[in-house]
Coordinates of C-alpha atoms in Angstrom, one line a residue:
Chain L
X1 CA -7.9 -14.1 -12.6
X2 CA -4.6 -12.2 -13.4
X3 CA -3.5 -9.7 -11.1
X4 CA -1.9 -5.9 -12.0
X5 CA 0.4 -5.9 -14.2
X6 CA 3.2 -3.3 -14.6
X7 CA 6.3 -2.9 -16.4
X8 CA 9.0 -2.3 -16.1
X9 CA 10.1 -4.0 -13.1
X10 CA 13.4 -2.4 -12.6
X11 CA 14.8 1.3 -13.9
X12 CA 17.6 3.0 -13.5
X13 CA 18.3 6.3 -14.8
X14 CA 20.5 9.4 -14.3
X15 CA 18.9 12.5 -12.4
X16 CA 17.1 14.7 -14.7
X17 CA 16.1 12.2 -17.4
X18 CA 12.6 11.1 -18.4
X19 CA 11.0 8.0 -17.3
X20 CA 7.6 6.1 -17.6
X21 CA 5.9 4.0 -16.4
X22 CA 2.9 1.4 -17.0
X23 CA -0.4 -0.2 -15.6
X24 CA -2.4 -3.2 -16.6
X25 CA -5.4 -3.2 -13.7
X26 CA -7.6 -6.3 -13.4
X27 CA -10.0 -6.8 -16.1
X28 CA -13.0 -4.3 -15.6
X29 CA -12.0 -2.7 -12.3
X30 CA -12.9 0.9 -13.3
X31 CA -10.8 2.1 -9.8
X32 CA -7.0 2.5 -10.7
X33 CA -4.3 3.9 -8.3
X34 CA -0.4 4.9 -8.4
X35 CA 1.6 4.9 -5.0
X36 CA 4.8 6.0 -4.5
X37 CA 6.6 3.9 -1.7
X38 CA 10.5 5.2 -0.6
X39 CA 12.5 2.6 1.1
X40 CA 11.4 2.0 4.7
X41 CA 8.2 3.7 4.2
X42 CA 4.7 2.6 3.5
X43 CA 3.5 3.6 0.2
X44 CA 1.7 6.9 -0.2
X45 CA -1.2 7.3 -3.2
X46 CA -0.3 9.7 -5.7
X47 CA -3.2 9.5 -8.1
X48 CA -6.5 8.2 -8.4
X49 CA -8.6 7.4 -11.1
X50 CA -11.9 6.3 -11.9
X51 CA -12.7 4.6 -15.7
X52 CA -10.5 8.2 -17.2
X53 CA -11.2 10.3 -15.3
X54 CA -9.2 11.8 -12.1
X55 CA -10.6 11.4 -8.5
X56 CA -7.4 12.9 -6.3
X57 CA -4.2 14.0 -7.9
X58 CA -3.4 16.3 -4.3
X59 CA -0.1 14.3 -3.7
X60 CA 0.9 14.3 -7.2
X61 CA 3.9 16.5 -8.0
X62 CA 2.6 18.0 -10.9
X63 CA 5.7 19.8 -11.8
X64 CA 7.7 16.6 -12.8
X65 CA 4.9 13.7 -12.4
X66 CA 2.4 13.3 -14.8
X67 CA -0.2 10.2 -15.2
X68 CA -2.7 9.3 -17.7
X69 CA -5.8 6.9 -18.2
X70 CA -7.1 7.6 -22.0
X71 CA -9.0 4.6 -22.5
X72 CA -10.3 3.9 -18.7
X73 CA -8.1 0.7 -18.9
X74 CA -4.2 0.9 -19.0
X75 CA -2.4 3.6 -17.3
X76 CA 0.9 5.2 -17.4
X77 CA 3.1 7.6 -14.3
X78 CA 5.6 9.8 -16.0
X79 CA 8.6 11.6 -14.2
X80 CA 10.0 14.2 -16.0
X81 CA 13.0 15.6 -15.1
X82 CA 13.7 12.9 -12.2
X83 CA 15.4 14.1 -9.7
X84 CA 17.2 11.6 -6.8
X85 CA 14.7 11.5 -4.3
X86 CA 12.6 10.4 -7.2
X87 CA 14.1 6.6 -6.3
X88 CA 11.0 4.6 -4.8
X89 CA 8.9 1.6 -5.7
X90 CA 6.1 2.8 -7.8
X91 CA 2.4 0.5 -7.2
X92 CA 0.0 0.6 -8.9
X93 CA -3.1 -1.1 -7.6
X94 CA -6.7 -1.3 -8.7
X95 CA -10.4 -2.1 -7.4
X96 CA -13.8 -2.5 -9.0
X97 CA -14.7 0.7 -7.8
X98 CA -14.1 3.6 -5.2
X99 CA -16.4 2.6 -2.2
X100 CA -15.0 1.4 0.9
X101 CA -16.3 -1.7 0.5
X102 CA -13.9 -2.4 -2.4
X103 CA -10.4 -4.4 -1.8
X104 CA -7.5 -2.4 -3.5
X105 CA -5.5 -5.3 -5.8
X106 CA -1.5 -4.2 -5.8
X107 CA 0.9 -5.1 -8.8
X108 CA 4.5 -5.8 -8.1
X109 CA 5.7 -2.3 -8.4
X110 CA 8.3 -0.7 -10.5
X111 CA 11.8 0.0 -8.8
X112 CA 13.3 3.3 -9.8
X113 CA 16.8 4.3 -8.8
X114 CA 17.7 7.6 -9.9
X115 CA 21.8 8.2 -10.0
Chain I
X1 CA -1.6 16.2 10.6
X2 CA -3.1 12.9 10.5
X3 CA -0.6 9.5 10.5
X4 CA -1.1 6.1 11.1
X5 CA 1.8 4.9 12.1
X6 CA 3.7 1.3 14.4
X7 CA 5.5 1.2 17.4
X8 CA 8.3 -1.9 16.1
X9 CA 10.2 -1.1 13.1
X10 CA 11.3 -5.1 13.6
X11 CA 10.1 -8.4 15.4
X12 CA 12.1 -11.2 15.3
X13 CA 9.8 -14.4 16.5
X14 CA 11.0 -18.3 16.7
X15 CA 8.9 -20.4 14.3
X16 CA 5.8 -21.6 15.9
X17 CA 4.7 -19.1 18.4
X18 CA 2.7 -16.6 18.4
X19 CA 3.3 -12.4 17.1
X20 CA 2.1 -9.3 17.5
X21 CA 2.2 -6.8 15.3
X22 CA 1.0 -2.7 16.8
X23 CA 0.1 0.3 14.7
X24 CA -0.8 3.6 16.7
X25 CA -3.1 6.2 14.8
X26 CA -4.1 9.7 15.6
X27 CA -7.5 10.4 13.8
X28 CA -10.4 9.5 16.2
X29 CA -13.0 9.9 13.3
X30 CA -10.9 7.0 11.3
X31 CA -13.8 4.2 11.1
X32 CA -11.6 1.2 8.8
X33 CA -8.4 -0.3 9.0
X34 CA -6.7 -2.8 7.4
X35 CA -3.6 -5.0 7.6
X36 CA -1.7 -5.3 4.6
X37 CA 1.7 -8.2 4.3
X38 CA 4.3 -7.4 1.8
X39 CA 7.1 -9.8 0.6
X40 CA 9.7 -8.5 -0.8
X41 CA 10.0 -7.4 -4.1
X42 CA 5.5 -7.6 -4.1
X43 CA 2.8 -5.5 -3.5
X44 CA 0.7 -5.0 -0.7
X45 CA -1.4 -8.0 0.3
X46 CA -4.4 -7.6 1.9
X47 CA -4.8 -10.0 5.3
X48 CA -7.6 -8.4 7.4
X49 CA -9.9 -5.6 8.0
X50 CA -11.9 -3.6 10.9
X51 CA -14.3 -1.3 11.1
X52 CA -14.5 0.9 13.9
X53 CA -17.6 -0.5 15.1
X54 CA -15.4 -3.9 15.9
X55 CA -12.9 -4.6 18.8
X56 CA -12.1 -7.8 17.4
X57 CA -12.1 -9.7 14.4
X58 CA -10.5 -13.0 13.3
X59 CA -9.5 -15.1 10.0
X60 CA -7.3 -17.8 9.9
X61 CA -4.4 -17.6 12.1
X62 CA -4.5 -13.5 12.4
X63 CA -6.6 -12.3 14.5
X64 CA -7.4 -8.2 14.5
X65 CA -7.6 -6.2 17.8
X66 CA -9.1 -2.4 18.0
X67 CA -8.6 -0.3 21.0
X68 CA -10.3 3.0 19.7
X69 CA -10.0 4.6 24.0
X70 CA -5.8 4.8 23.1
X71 CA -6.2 4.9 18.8
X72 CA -4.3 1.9 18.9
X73 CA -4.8 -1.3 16.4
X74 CA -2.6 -4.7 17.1
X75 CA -2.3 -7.6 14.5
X76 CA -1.5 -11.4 15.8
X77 CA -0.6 -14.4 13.9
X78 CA -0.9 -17.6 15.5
X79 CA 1.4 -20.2 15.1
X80 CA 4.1 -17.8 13.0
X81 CA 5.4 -19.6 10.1
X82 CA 8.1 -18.6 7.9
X83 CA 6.3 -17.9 5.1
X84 CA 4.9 -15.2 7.4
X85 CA 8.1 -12.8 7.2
X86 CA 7.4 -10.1 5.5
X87 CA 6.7 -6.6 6.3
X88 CA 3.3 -5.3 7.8
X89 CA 1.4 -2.5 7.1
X90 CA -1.7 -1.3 8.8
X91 CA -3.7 1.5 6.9
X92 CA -6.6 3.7 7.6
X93 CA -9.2 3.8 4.6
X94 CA -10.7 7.2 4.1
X95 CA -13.6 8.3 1.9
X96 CA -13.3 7.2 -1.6
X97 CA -11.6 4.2 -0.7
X98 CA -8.3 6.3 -0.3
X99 CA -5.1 4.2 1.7
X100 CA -3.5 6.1 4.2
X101 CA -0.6 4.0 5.5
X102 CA 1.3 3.5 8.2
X103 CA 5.7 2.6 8.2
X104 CA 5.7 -0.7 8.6
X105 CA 7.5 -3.6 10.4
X106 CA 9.4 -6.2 9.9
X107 CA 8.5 -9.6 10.5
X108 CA 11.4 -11.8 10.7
X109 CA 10.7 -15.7 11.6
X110 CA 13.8 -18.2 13.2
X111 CA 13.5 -21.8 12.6

């Protein structure tokens, strides 16, 4: 079974540009989530989604993050402008559903550094 | 505010014997937990669980231990290898199968 996918692995921009990035869950798991995880930290959920629809967006910084999931599949975090404390590992991670029951499947993660 | 959060930000252990990994939390009304391993430069990788309802629960060569009197959750691997350095995490799972996680430490294993 292939795990989350994401791309790209590595980014490095300048504070106050535009970045994006993208999600590949596991095949049918309708449960996708974006983390944000600074250096030294544990990561922190940003978004939720279930199929395209979202469950919890509360952490989200909605003035500069944005996230979509048109088709219920693929997924994409935007950051726009960045800003320097912007520079984290961004997971994405997905599960077959919401319930507790369900074990959350982490991709590699995207490193941002923002100069 | 709620946190989960671990008393070692580093353990350094010689190669064969035996660590343990703490993680303090502060919600009383948290009822699963979960360890979580990261390598570097990968995602979270789930270990273990426990529900609330558990003191102890074991898998192979990490064993699980929940004190819910001091909110306090403890993670041991037997026999520590060095594939076993990485960072742990423990997490609390909260309705809708939200992750609530803790800092972390670092597992570092000596040959």
């Amino acid at each position: 079974e292939a795990g989350v996918a994401q791309s790209p692995r590595y980014k490095i921009i300048e504070k106050r540009q535009s970045v994006a990035f993208w999600c590949n869950p596991i095949s049918g798991h309708a449960t996708l989530y974006w983390y944000q995880q600074i250096l030294g930290q544990g990561p922190k959920l940003l978004i939720q989604f279930q199929n395209n629809g979202v469950v919890d967006d509360s952490q989200l910084p909605k003035d500069r993050f944005s996230a979509e999931r048109l088709k219920g599949v693929d997924s994409t975090l935007k950051i726009q402008p960045a800003k320097l404390e912007d520079s984290a590992v961004y997971l994405c991670a997905s599960s077959p559903a919401p319930g507790s029951n369900y074990e959350q499947y982490f991709g590699p993660g995207t490193r941002l550094t923002v100069t | 505010g709620e946190s989960v959060g671990l008393h070692l930000p580093t353990l350094s252990v010689q190669e064969g014997d035996n660590s343990i990994i703490n993680c303090a939390y502060s919600n009383s009304a948290s009822d699963y937990f979960i360890w979580y391993k990261q390598e570097s430069g990968k995602g979270p990788q789930f270990i273990i669980d426990i529900r609330s309802n558990m003191d102890k629960r074991q898998g192979q060569r990490v064993t699980v231990l929940l004190n819910k009197t001091v909110k306090h959750l403890s993670l041991q691997i037997a026999a520590t290898q060095p594939g076993d350095s990485a960072v742990y995490f423990c997490a609390e799972k909260k309705y809708g199968n939200k992750l609530v996680f803790g800092a972390g430490t670092i597992l570092r294993v000596k040959s």
